[in-house]
XYZ file of C-alpha atoms in Angstrom:
775
model
C 104.557 127.123 -106.150
C 104.599 129.950 -103.599
C 107.611 130.853 -101.502
C 105.888 129.583 -98.341
C 105.177 126.244 -100.051
C 108.799 125.947 -101.104
C 109.949 126.500 -97.524
C 107.409 123.924 -96.278
C 108.526 121.231 -98.712
C 112.233 121.817 -99.239
C 114.615 119.190 -97.897
C 117.901 119.829 -96.237
C 120.788 118.703 -98.376
C 123.681 116.846 -96.782
C 126.327 119.021 -95.096
C 128.984 116.539 -93.992
C 131.799 117.572 -91.691
C 135.264 116.505 -92.776
C 136.800 113.856 -90.580
C 140.221 113.907 -92.206
C 141.978 115.759 -89.377
C 140.548 113.448 -86.738
C 141.546 110.391 -88.734
C 145.025 111.812 -89.235
C 145.360 112.278 -85.480
C 144.249 108.698 -84.859
C 146.635 107.410 -87.530
C 149.439 109.455 -85.996
C 149.056 107.374 -82.857
C 148.792 104.105 -84.764
C 145.137 103.948 -83.716
C 146.268 102.441 -80.421
C 146.522 104.224 -77.100
C 148.025 103.530 -73.732
C 147.251 105.415 -70.546
C 148.619 108.916 -69.930
C 150.681 108.768 -66.730
C 153.273 111.210 -65.413
C 153.275 113.267 -68.604
C 153.664 110.439 -71.120
C 151.634 107.702 -72.783
C 152.291 104.158 -71.673
C 152.717 101.376 -74.207
C 149.394 100.574 -75.889
C 148.038 97.101 -75.212
C 144.927 97.136 -77.429
C 142.696 95.666 -74.743
C 139.382 96.940 -76.108
C 138.015 98.777 -79.125
C 136.570 102.258 -79.382
C 133.951 102.294 -82.139
C 131.985 104.843 -84.091
C 128.422 104.053 -82.928
C 126.913 105.408 -86.159
C 128.815 102.993 -88.386
C 130.252 100.339 -86.094
C 133.739 101.067 -87.463
C 136.682 100.626 -85.101
C 138.334 103.988 -84.444
C 141.149 102.805 -82.207
C 142.116 100.312 -79.549
C 142.461 101.440 -75.961
C 144.268 100.051 -72.932
C 142.486 98.530 -69.955
C 144.054 100.209 -66.944
C 145.411 97.724 -64.417
C 146.164 97.997 -60.724
C 149.770 98.733 -61.670
C 148.680 101.549 -63.988
C 146.491 103.087 -61.299
C 149.268 102.763 -58.736
C 151.696 104.540 -61.064
C 149.182 107.287 -61.809
C 148.409 107.909 -58.137
C 152.120 107.910 -57.298
C 152.806 110.445 -60.062
C 149.886 112.620 -58.935
C 151.065 112.523 -55.317
C 154.583 113.509 -56.282
C 153.329 116.385 -58.424
C 150.705 117.724 -56.025
C 152.982 119.603 -53.643
C 154.876 121.543 -56.308
C 151.649 122.231 -58.227
C 150.017 123.711 -55.111
C 153.165 125.724 -54.315
C 153.141 127.178 -57.822
C 150.446 129.485 -56.464
C 147.123 130.557 -57.842
C 148.630 132.949 -60.367
C 150.938 130.284 -61.759
C 148.156 127.738 -62.047
C 145.919 130.339 -63.699
C 148.449 130.691 -66.526
C 148.374 126.949 -67.185
C 144.570 126.758 -67.092
C 144.406 129.697 -69.459
C 146.760 127.859 -71.826
C 144.463 124.809 -71.699
C 141.457 126.973 -72.543
C 143.323 128.526 -75.474
C 144.417 125.090 -76.644
C 140.822 123.887 -76.652
C 139.903 126.907 -78.741
C 142.734 126.444 -81.216
C 141.851 122.780 -81.740
C 138.102 123.097 -81.252
C 137.059 121.501 -84.529
C 139.331 118.485 -83.975
C 137.846 117.964 -80.502
C 134.304 118.346 -81.847
C 134.750 115.873 -84.708
C 136.503 113.342 -82.514
C 133.745 113.650 -79.905
C 131.051 113.007 -82.502
C 132.942 110.069 -84.009
C 133.411 108.436 -80.616
C 130.066 109.265 -78.999
C 127.563 109.461 -81.878
C 126.109 112.877 -80.981
C 125.415 115.333 -83.829
C 128.373 117.471 -84.808
C 126.283 120.615 -84.220
C 126.047 119.695 -80.536
C 129.725 118.863 -80.158
C 130.772 121.980 -82.050
C 128.324 124.486 -80.593
C 127.738 123.206 -77.045
C 130.208 120.657 -75.678
C 133.512 122.147 -76.821
C 132.636 125.826 -76.100
C 131.397 124.895 -72.625
C 134.602 122.936 -71.951
C 136.585 126.021 -72.959
C 134.427 128.181 -70.717
C 135.158 125.984 -67.697
C 138.917 126.317 -68.111
C 138.700 130.081 -68.609
C 136.412 130.471 -65.594
C 138.580 128.351 -63.337
C 141.738 130.089 -64.494
C 140.142 133.124 -62.868
C 139.289 131.133 -59.763
C 142.913 130.010 -59.446
C 144.036 133.630 -59.716
C 141.661 134.616 -56.910
C 142.219 131.674 -54.554
C 144.769 133.194 -52.183
C 142.794 136.418 -51.855
C 139.258 135.044 -51.676
C 139.858 131.668 -49.992
C 142.789 132.315 -47.641
C 141.625 129.680 -45.164
C 141.264 126.884 -47.762
C 143.822 124.442 -49.152
C 143.833 121.752 -51.852
C 142.320 118.385 -50.967
C 145.234 116.511 -52.580
C 144.969 113.774 -55.213
C 141.542 113.535 -56.848
C 140.192 110.357 -58.429
C 137.646 111.251 -61.091
C 135.391 108.897 -63.050
C 133.195 110.328 -65.809
C 130.369 109.141 -68.039
C 130.123 108.582 -71.797
C 127.364 111.047 -72.684
C 129.490 114.221 -72.452
C 133.058 112.892 -72.455
C 134.954 116.146 -72.967
C 132.582 118.399 -71.050
C 132.509 116.090 -68.007
C 136.310 116.035 -68.098
C 136.371 119.834 -68.041
C 133.829 119.967 -65.196
C 136.081 117.722 -63.117
C 139.640 118.692 -64.026
C 139.325 122.501 -64.219
C 138.258 123.174 -60.588
C 140.591 120.488 -59.245
C 143.621 122.015 -60.928
C 142.580 125.568 -60.077
C 142.652 124.798 -56.356
C 146.044 123.057 -56.464
C 144.983 119.433 -56.673
C 146.261 116.776 -59.057
C 144.016 114.260 -60.783
C 143.735 110.674 -61.916
C 140.794 110.593 -64.313
C 139.114 107.615 -65.938
C 137.013 108.365 -69.012
C 134.130 106.088 -69.939
C 135.030 102.832 -71.659
C 132.971 103.722 -74.748
C 134.343 107.251 -75.160
C 138.014 107.652 -74.226
C 139.384 109.424 -77.294
C 138.803 113.099 -76.476
C 140.272 112.533 -72.999
C 143.407 111.150 -74.648
C 143.529 114.113 -77.030
C 143.189 116.373 -73.989
C 146.115 114.545 -72.357
C 148.222 115.425 -75.374
C 147.042 119.041 -75.065
C 148.185 119.066 -71.415
C 151.754 118.392 -72.528
C 151.548 121.186 -75.094
C 150.039 123.662 -72.616
C 152.752 123.256 -70.017
C 150.868 121.169 -67.444
C 153.620 119.687 -65.228
C 154.122 115.935 -65.417
C 151.876 114.027 -63.031
C 149.339 116.811 -62.523
C 146.878 115.250 -64.990
C 146.805 111.484 -65.444
C 144.318 109.674 -67.707
C 143.795 105.974 -67.014
C 141.449 104.276 -69.472
C 139.391 101.171 -68.825
C 136.021 99.878 -67.722
C 134.289 99.847 -64.352
C 136.977 97.669 -62.807
C 139.556 100.364 -63.494
C 137.199 102.941 -62.032
C 136.902 100.875 -58.855
C 140.699 100.638 -58.604
C 140.845 104.449 -58.653
C 137.982 105.216 -56.274
C 139.112 102.601 -53.759
C 142.833 103.422 -53.857
C 144.247 104.476 -50.494
C 146.223 107.278 -52.142
C 143.128 109.083 -53.399
C 141.968 111.970 -51.204
C 138.781 112.883 -53.088
C 136.478 110.969 -55.409
C 134.301 112.738 -57.985
C 131.963 110.530 -59.994
C 129.457 111.130 -62.762
C 127.355 108.152 -63.778
C 124.493 105.921 -62.758
C 122.837 106.018 -59.361
C 123.579 102.361 -58.698
C 127.306 102.805 -59.294
C 127.226 105.968 -57.196
C 125.620 104.002 -54.389
C 128.381 101.397 -54.646
C 131.064 104.105 -54.493
C 129.420 105.638 -51.418
C 129.651 102.280 -49.651
C 133.164 101.535 -50.899
C 134.526 104.870 -49.655
C 132.657 104.785 -46.328
C 134.925 105.400 -43.380
C 138.012 106.064 -45.501
C 138.030 109.807 -44.991
C 137.854 110.451 -48.732
C 135.872 113.505 -49.810
C 133.093 112.518 -52.204
C 130.830 114.198 -54.741
C 128.346 112.304 -56.893
C 126.486 113.529 -59.988
C 124.055 110.735 -60.762
C 120.890 109.914 -62.662
C 117.732 111.908 -63.137
C 114.143 111.794 -64.293
C 113.557 115.475 -64.774
C 110.029 116.922 -65.033
C 109.107 119.254 -67.894
C 106.026 121.160 -66.704
C 103.888 123.027 -69.244
C 101.142 125.316 -67.956
C 98.169 126.243 -70.111
C 99.328 129.863 -70.396
C 102.729 128.859 -71.822
C 103.919 129.807 -75.295
C 103.207 126.349 -76.689
C 105.416 126.557 -79.768
C 108.355 127.686 -77.651
C 107.630 124.930 -75.137
C 107.649 122.359 -77.959
C 111.011 123.641 -79.211
C 112.344 123.554 -75.674
C 111.118 120.007 -75.295
C 112.962 118.933 -78.432
C 116.111 120.241 -76.779
C 115.203 118.734 -73.417
C 114.680 115.132 -74.504
C 116.188 114.651 -77.978
C 119.395 116.552 -77.336
C 122.227 113.996 -77.387
C 119.640 111.306 -78.216
C 118.133 111.685 -74.754
C 121.351 110.373 -73.220
C 121.441 113.207 -70.716
C 121.166 112.820 -66.955
C 119.071 116.001 -66.727
C 116.957 115.253 -69.822
C 113.364 116.485 -69.543
C 112.123 112.931 -69.859
C 108.862 113.424 -67.893
C 106.418 115.686 -69.687
C 103.725 117.033 -67.339
C 101.082 119.058 -69.232
C 98.076 120.944 -67.889
C 94.895 119.155 -68.946
C 93.281 122.077 -70.789
C 95.994 122.118 -73.481
C 96.918 118.454 -73.629
C 95.496 117.576 -77.044
C 96.780 120.759 -78.686
C 100.223 120.387 -77.186
C 100.553 116.714 -78.104
C 99.484 117.502 -81.700
C 102.103 120.230 -82.033
C 104.737 118.001 -80.467
C 104.021 115.047 -82.777
C 104.183 117.311 -85.807
C 107.568 118.597 -84.636
C 108.800 115.075 -83.935
C 107.975 114.019 -87.484
C 110.295 116.724 -88.771
C 113.340 115.579 -86.817
C 116.200 114.198 -88.875
C 118.123 111.072 -87.867
C 121.311 110.030 -89.540
C 125.053 110.456 -89.847
C 126.097 112.503 -86.803
C 128.800 114.212 -88.862
C 126.110 115.731 -91.090
C 125.475 119.265 -89.829
C 121.785 118.933 -90.841
C 121.132 116.027 -88.462
C 119.065 116.546 -85.295
C 119.381 113.130 -83.645
C 122.499 111.001 -83.869
C 123.412 107.471 -82.853
C 122.980 105.716 -79.535
C 126.402 105.314 -77.944
C 126.555 101.509 -78.066
C 124.393 98.499 -79.028
C 124.153 97.562 -75.350
C 122.519 100.901 -74.544
C 120.278 100.614 -77.609
C 118.995 97.256 -76.415
C 118.365 98.663 -72.934
C 116.161 101.391 -74.418
C 114.269 98.917 -76.592
C 113.663 96.555 -73.700
C 112.229 99.295 -71.474
C 109.871 100.612 -74.164
C 108.814 97.184 -75.419
C 108.107 96.066 -71.864
C 105.734 98.967 -71.239
C 102.023 98.070 -71.248
C 100.563 101.429 -70.217
C 99.531 104.487 -72.253
C 99.803 105.165 -75.973
C 103.065 105.130 -77.903
C 103.825 107.464 -80.790
C 106.966 106.968 -82.870
C 108.163 109.867 -85.007
C 107.428 109.415 -88.712
C 111.003 109.954 -89.761
C 113.479 107.668 -91.464
C 115.599 105.597 -89.094
C 118.978 104.495 -90.476
C 120.335 101.011 -90.017
C 122.573 100.519 -87.021
C 122.671 102.046 -83.560
C 119.745 104.438 -83.935
C 116.444 104.770 -82.071
C 113.548 106.966 -83.239
C 112.143 109.835 -81.139
C 109.281 108.304 -79.153
C 106.418 109.783 -77.113
C 104.383 107.725 -74.642
C 101.266 109.496 -73.334
C 98.566 108.581 -70.843
C 100.975 107.248 -68.239
C 100.225 107.326 -64.526
C 102.791 109.148 -62.369
C 103.784 105.790 -60.857
C 104.360 104.056 -64.217
C 107.802 102.522 -64.646
C 108.655 104.781 -67.580
C 107.728 107.812 -65.447
C 109.928 106.619 -62.599
C 112.974 104.914 -64.142
C 115.670 106.565 -66.184
C 115.529 105.366 -69.809
C 118.564 107.322 -71.033
C 117.352 107.435 -74.601
C 115.136 109.501 -76.964
C 111.926 108.444 -75.193
C 109.533 110.947 -73.629
C 107.017 109.789 -70.997
C 103.982 112.029 -70.490
C 101.161 112.625 -68.034
C 98.830 115.490 -67.125
C 97.881 117.743 -64.209
C 95.048 120.107 -63.316
C 96.298 122.541 -60.675
C 99.701 124.029 -59.831
C 99.837 122.088 -56.568
C 99.185 118.857 -58.453
C 101.964 119.756 -60.909
C 104.401 120.069 -58.018
C 103.183 116.811 -56.503
C 103.613 114.879 -59.762
C 106.967 116.521 -60.517
C 108.360 115.594 -57.088
C 107.008 112.047 -57.295
C 110.401 110.567 -58.084
C 113.435 109.362 -56.212
C 115.597 111.666 -58.311
C 116.140 115.420 -58.047
C 118.547 116.676 -60.681
C 116.746 119.247 -62.847
C 113.320 120.564 -63.853
C 111.782 122.898 -66.443
C 108.770 125.159 -65.896
C 106.947 126.790 -68.810
C 104.502 129.645 -68.197
C 104.068 133.163 -69.545
C 103.049 134.188 -66.017
C 106.322 134.805 -64.228
C 104.511 134.698 -60.876
C 103.442 131.126 -61.592
C 106.924 130.093 -62.673
C 108.664 131.643 -59.671
C 106.055 130.177 -57.326
C 106.604 126.666 -58.679
C 110.409 126.721 -59.001
C 111.237 126.790 -55.250
C 108.789 123.952 -54.597
C 110.503 121.530 -56.979
C 112.932 119.015 -55.514
C 115.748 119.625 -57.973
C 119.220 121.082 -57.956
C 118.574 123.069 -61.145
C 115.331 124.655 -62.394
C 114.975 126.255 -65.830
C 112.157 128.740 -66.381
C 110.945 128.854 -70.006
C 114.085 127.108 -71.130
C 116.108 123.960 -70.706
C 119.673 122.644 -70.763
C 121.262 125.958 -69.826
C 124.712 125.446 -68.311
C 127.630 127.660 -67.363
C 130.787 127.379 -65.319
C 129.575 130.156 -63.001
C 126.299 128.386 -62.164
C 126.389 125.282 -60.003
C 124.963 122.067 -61.443
C 124.059 119.020 -59.378
C 121.219 117.196 -57.708
C 119.473 116.175 -54.537
C 117.925 112.887 -53.447
C 119.210 109.968 -55.539
C 120.653 112.322 -58.129
C 123.625 112.678 -55.805
C 125.262 115.498 -53.891
C 127.831 118.160 -54.609
C 127.891 120.761 -57.367
C 129.855 121.263 -60.564
C 130.657 124.910 -61.275
C 130.363 128.123 -59.306
C 131.838 128.814 -55.887
C 130.001 125.807 -54.459
C 131.625 123.471 -56.968
C 135.014 124.960 -56.197
C 134.680 124.392 -52.447
C 134.401 120.640 -53.037
C 138.056 120.670 -54.135
C 139.318 122.397 -51.006
C 139.664 121.628 -47.306
C 140.374 123.818 -44.260
C 143.948 125.089 -44.512
C 144.543 124.689 -40.787
C 144.548 121.115 -39.561
C 142.136 120.441 -36.729
C 142.941 118.131 -33.882
C 140.593 115.244 -33.287
C 138.544 115.564 -30.134
C 139.362 113.108 -27.395
C 136.476 110.714 -26.927
C 134.980 110.776 -23.449
C 133.148 108.104 -21.534
C 130.661 108.334 -18.716
C 132.013 108.246 -15.198
C 131.704 104.933 -13.370
C 128.786 104.290 -11.077
C 129.003 105.525 -7.526
C 127.226 104.266 -4.428
C 124.601 106.940 -4.010
C 121.065 105.674 -3.778
C 118.124 107.055 -5.711
C 116.222 109.749 -3.912
C 112.497 109.671 -3.402
C 111.991 112.236 -6.174
C 112.259 110.852 -9.708
C 114.824 112.834 -11.740
C 114.650 110.742 -14.915
C 114.978 113.072 -17.907
C 112.736 112.280 -20.828
C 113.431 112.745 -24.509
C 112.095 115.705 -26.454
C 110.037 114.861 -29.543
C 107.616 117.123 -31.389
C 107.868 119.834 -28.745
C 106.905 117.464 -25.924
C 108.716 115.321 -23.416
C 108.554 111.653 -24.377
C 109.458 108.471 -22.552
C 111.811 106.072 -24.368
C 110.046 103.330 -26.311
C 112.342 100.597 -24.981
C 111.619 101.429 -21.364
C 115.302 101.345 -20.434
C 117.181 104.092 -18.618
C 120.793 104.881 -17.842
C 122.166 106.484 -14.675
C 124.475 109.465 -15.047
C 127.140 109.866 -12.358
C 129.475 112.709 -11.478
C 133.237 112.280 -11.268
C 132.860 112.028 -7.475
C 130.284 109.254 -7.743
C 127.229 111.417 -7.180
C 124.065 110.352 -8.979
C 123.100 113.313 -11.182
C 120.046 111.795 -12.806
C 118.858 109.240 -15.348
C 118.129 109.370 -19.064
C 116.269 107.100 -21.399
C 117.990 104.908 -24.006
C 116.669 105.644 -27.492
C 115.927 102.872 -29.929
C 114.783 102.563 -33.534
C 111.203 103.574 -32.754
C 112.319 106.702 -30.901
C 114.322 107.709 -33.985
C 111.284 107.042 -36.157
C 109.054 109.204 -33.958
C 111.590 112.031 -33.915
C 112.027 111.961 -37.710
C 108.253 112.031 -38.197
C 108.007 115.035 -35.878
C 110.815 116.774 -37.767
C 109.013 116.215 -41.084
C 105.770 117.610 -39.703
C 107.664 120.779 -38.822
C 108.840 121.289 -42.439
C 107.013 124.619 -42.500
C 109.945 125.991 -40.507
C 111.902 126.110 -43.772
C 109.278 128.419 -45.308
C 109.569 131.027 -42.585
C 111.700 134.118 -43.111
C 115.306 134.376 -42.038
C 114.250 137.337 -39.915
C 111.781 135.209 -37.941
C 114.314 132.426 -37.418
C 116.855 134.983 -36.229
C 114.405 136.393 -33.662
C 113.791 132.946 -32.189
C 117.518 132.179 -32.021
C 118.075 135.477 -30.188
C 115.230 134.538 -27.838
C 116.848 131.172 -27.100
C 120.077 132.990 -26.265
C 118.208 135.403 -24.020
C 116.568 132.595 -22.053
C 119.802 130.609 -21.828
C 121.606 133.687 -20.549
C 119.070 134.030 -17.754
C 120.040 130.535 -16.567
C 123.759 130.835 -17.264
C 124.911 129.969 -13.726
C 122.610 126.945 -13.547
C 123.853 125.487 -16.856
C 127.483 126.238 -15.999
C 127.130 124.340 -12.731
C 125.429 121.424 -14.503
C 128.260 121.195 -17.050
C 130.870 121.296 -14.286
C 129.074 118.485 -12.421
C 128.796 116.378 -15.584
C 132.359 116.797 -16.847
C 134.193 117.043 -13.558
C 135.956 120.165 -14.826
C 135.538 123.912 -14.375
C 134.765 124.929 -17.937
C 131.020 125.245 -17.605
C 130.848 129.028 -17.622
C 133.082 129.306 -20.699
C 130.988 126.723 -22.522
C 127.741 128.563 -21.823
C 129.308 131.797 -23.049
C 130.406 129.973 -26.215
C 126.817 128.755 -26.666
C 125.507 132.309 -26.399
C 128.051 133.515 -28.972
C 127.059 130.648 -31.249
C 123.350 131.462 -31.021
C 124.034 135.125 -31.774
C 126.250 134.192 -34.705
C 123.622 131.855 -36.179
C 120.937 134.488 -35.678
C 123.124 137.065 -37.401
C 123.571 134.779 -40.427
C 119.943 133.597 -40.595
C 118.829 136.450 -42.844
C 122.198 136.983 -44.581
C 123.491 133.570 -45.664
C 121.536 133.621 -48.882
C 121.909 133.207 -52.611
C 123.247 135.423 -55.335
C 122.815 136.179 -59.022
C 125.574 134.609 -61.093
C 127.140 136.262 -64.127
C 126.315 133.875 -66.970
C 126.452 134.498 -70.726
C 122.714 134.718 -71.342
C 120.187 137.542 -71.428
C 118.724 136.662 -68.080
C 119.517 135.566 -64.545
C 120.996 132.485 -63.004
C 120.035 132.606 -59.344
C 121.986 130.487 -56.877
C 119.454 130.014 -54.089
C 120.291 128.456 -50.742
C 117.622 126.043 -49.575
C 117.448 124.013 -46.350
C 118.836 120.504 -46.616
C 115.768 119.108 -44.819
C 115.743 116.768 -41.842
C 119.223 116.507 -40.334
C 120.252 113.786 -37.895
C 123.075 114.851 -35.552
C 125.229 112.811 -33.197
C 126.411 115.472 -30.775
C 129.949 115.830 -29.502
C 130.555 114.098 -26.197
C 133.137 116.334 -24.547
C 131.100 119.544 -24.828
C 127.662 118.524 -23.574
C 125.887 121.827 -24.254
C 127.926 123.411 -27.055
C 127.954 120.044 -28.833
C 124.170 120.366 -29.096
C 123.803 124.115 -29.519
C 126.239 124.731 -32.398
C 124.772 122.216 -34.878
C 121.256 123.035 -33.654
C 121.779 126.750 -34.245
C 123.015 126.172 -37.789
C 120.165 123.806 -38.567
C 117.553 126.221 -37.241
C 119.081 129.291 -38.889
C 118.874 127.721 -42.352
C 115.328 126.411 -41.963
C 116.143 122.744 -41.446
C 114.695 120.565 -38.719
C 116.763 118.160 -36.670
C 117.030 115.030 -34.591
C 119.837 115.561 -32.096
C 121.309 112.675 -30.114
C 122.792 114.238 -26.998
C 126.297 113.694 -25.657
C 126.493 110.017 -24.811
C 128.602 110.556 -21.675
C 127.017 113.793 -20.396
C 123.447 114.005 -21.760
C 121.782 115.930 -18.926
C 122.852 119.336 -20.235
C 120.835 118.637 -23.403
C 117.780 117.448 -21.510
C 117.908 120.584 -19.360
C 118.129 122.649 -22.528
C 114.752 121.620 -23.893
C 113.244 123.641 -21.051
C 114.860 126.680 -22.708
C 113.368 125.665 -26.064
C 109.917 125.393 -24.495
C 110.065 129.013 -23.394
C 111.569 130.417 -26.608
C 108.755 130.013 -29.140
C 110.487 127.160 -30.981
C 107.776 125.302 -32.950
C 107.288 121.682 -31.991
C 109.326 119.278 -34.094
C 111.985 121.744 -35.219
C 114.345 120.445 -32.531
C 114.039 116.857 -31.293
C 116.436 115.548 -28.646
C 117.183 111.877 -28.000
C 119.498 110.340 -25.425
C 121.355 107.060 -25.276
C 124.173 105.150 -26.950
C 125.200 106.681 -30.285
C 126.124 103.281 -31.641
C 122.525 102.126 -31.151
C 120.970 104.886 -33.255
C 123.664 105.977 -35.729
C 122.794 103.222 -38.175
C 119.081 103.892 -37.877
C 119.553 107.572 -38.685
C 121.851 106.739 -41.597
C 119.453 104.139 -43.017
C 116.317 106.246 -42.588
C 114.926 107.192 -46.001
C 113.282 110.372 -44.660
C 116.498 111.806 -43.246
C 118.280 114.068 -45.741
C 121.613 114.411 -43.934
C 123.527 112.924 -41.019
C 126.227 114.800 -39.130
C 128.481 113.086 -36.633
C 130.662 114.835 -34.067
C 130.845 111.584 -32.133
C 133.167 108.576 -32.168
C 135.021 108.385 -35.541
C 134.462 104.636 -35.425
C 130.816 105.330 -36.324
C 131.689 107.143 -39.558
C 131.921 104.018 -41.688
C 128.493 102.794 -40.593
C 126.958 106.216 -41.174
C 128.392 106.588 -44.667
C 127.460 103.046 -45.641
C 123.887 103.582 -44.502
C 123.721 106.906 -46.322
C 124.039 105.034 -49.620
C 120.387 103.977 -49.298
C 118.912 107.322 -50.332
C 122.308 108.952 -51.002
C 121.868 111.434 -48.176
C 124.633 113.886 -47.392
C 126.954 113.089 -44.506
C 129.286 115.332 -42.571
C 131.764 113.857 -40.095
C 134.320 116.637 -39.559
C 137.615 116.234 -37.751
C 137.974 118.386 -34.679
C 135.630 119.705 -32.042
C 132.596 121.873 -32.544
C 134.318 124.737 -30.747
C 136.749 125.059 -33.683
C 134.076 124.924 -36.381
C 133.307 128.255 -38.049
C 129.570 128.853 -38.145
C 129.810 129.325 -41.904
C 130.826 125.660 -42.327
C 127.791 124.578 -40.327
C 125.542 126.724 -42.506
C 127.112 125.300 -45.687
C 126.314 121.803 -44.469
C 122.726 122.810 -43.664
C 121.946 124.127 -47.148
C 121.705 122.991 -50.759
C 122.308 125.367 -53.656
C 119.509 125.390 -56.224
C 120.252 127.171 -59.489
C 117.192 128.811 -61.073
C 117.643 130.080 -64.629
C 115.288 132.891 -65.679
C 115.827 134.149 -69.244
C 114.597 137.587 -70.226
C 112.018 137.987 -72.969
C 111.457 135.606 -75.834
């Protein structure tokens, strides 16, 4: 037998990892755990079992956190938060560094315990999960050290309620706790019901590393415990990783409470293979994309999209590779695919695959052990609209379809309600970098997959949630403005006077698609001065007016593809034309408000337009320093269509500041003018008409904010809603946003106090594009 034949036929022998240390740790705690609150474990109650999914053996019993437990944890976190923040960035950096070192010193114990509890192969726990968790604490120790110098105008949010998923128990904990602690927050974290053990080991490490009592609290339990945390009045910020449906529930439950919220939810990530790709490398990448962690990965490349010319060849290579995958004991270092986390999840996977009636199913020809295991499966010939192409399976099942042209690849890839991650495979870097910006995803990997780092933001768009984990953008989610802003006094329209209508109609129309438009409802409202003078009339917008404005905004999406330089020139032009009519607008504002601040407000509008124009070609992305031979590019992309309820007290600035930020970043907008003083906004569209603003980029509606706020929030084609209006509308806006999980921004304080940078942050999403060098 030749050497090559020996290598083709040889089998891997077993290489089991010792579990003695992990078992000793469990035995040392009597295999029963309470919650970790205020620096100590509570008495264990043995409410539910944590099992090894590969064997079904009970590892330990865990406590179901009650309302009393959550109350105690929040109280401890609140008490500890002030002193922890006052410790300063340098002091917190020392503690985070100690946590990182502790994870290193006990890395094998964490890895084995993670595999025992979750069922993932020990190679993944040892080589990916634990090192990445360490990396996050090291990285954020540096962020803590730099906070006072680099973020002097930011402060901690307060007490953070964090709920994490079972697929990466330790890594998700690190993603949540490290940035929170770095910025001076305290946390109450709930690990997943199935996988609590590494979080409890981490709690023990916190005591050893010098984390002050109450700074980190771990409350175990199921979804009911999670709800107690996210809905607790003492929680200032909620961070959740899990299913889209639960995320939607949390969005509704926290609506109107003032809690900051970030959601990292489900995905159905496309894996696009062009005909010029290195097919063998693409196959290996696909193994990592879909069979890593048994496919129980929110960003798994679960939708294979292959160019038609190579379909048969690629499928043949893939099936051959699938047949060589090894299933079995996750503690065996030779195993590729471990156990499904729980029989409930296993049955969910089976039901989805067995219920499929489309395409052809191929099951890997490899031995499948008894118990909680599912074989690698490929289903080809699916239509893009097939259920398995649309719904998250969360298992080792790959759904596949084909494409002909690059534009069709983008169309099929974006044909999903999710937007977490995507992979593009092509040896032509021009093709890859042309496709990457067109994909609706928070992360894009070029000729690679599942690349993560603490310096590179991770998170999604659409129904994959909002917010980022890692990088500067992830850090900002755990801070708030250091200087408190006073709420703006709500204004109401002046009462009707006795002046009669003149013979000349002065009814202002709405502004939709670059044209004046009459209100659909046919109703108008008179606007009076403080002295009872009739200043004019405006239409009252309804649902159809919102629909028309959103459609016009979508048709103007090409605005986002223009250069920052072009957008800056148009913003300067708007300022130039507004300046020419400064006295006229100042007088109009004085008439509307009954005050003498019109001139100052117009000047503020001019400064705002210049500021937005200055940033338009400068507020961009950056290359992040990540430990690979390649680049991780953090690109700023426009959020999309933004609905804005303008501030009432500043009738012109309340429109111009959000409009300038939206335009500068390439978004389009639907702006509902000041409810009390709308005529300044309707005058302003005359300036837009003479400033080369493309139709549909700015759409202006008038009328009662309460009549249209819900419509904007519910609209599935609106990507964000900002409200500078009545705070009473916030709850309705945030509840409606749960429909497509759009971003909302309802800041405290007036627009005059808002730094332009905050407006630009709200108008952009950060997309991380990973581009490795070479092979």
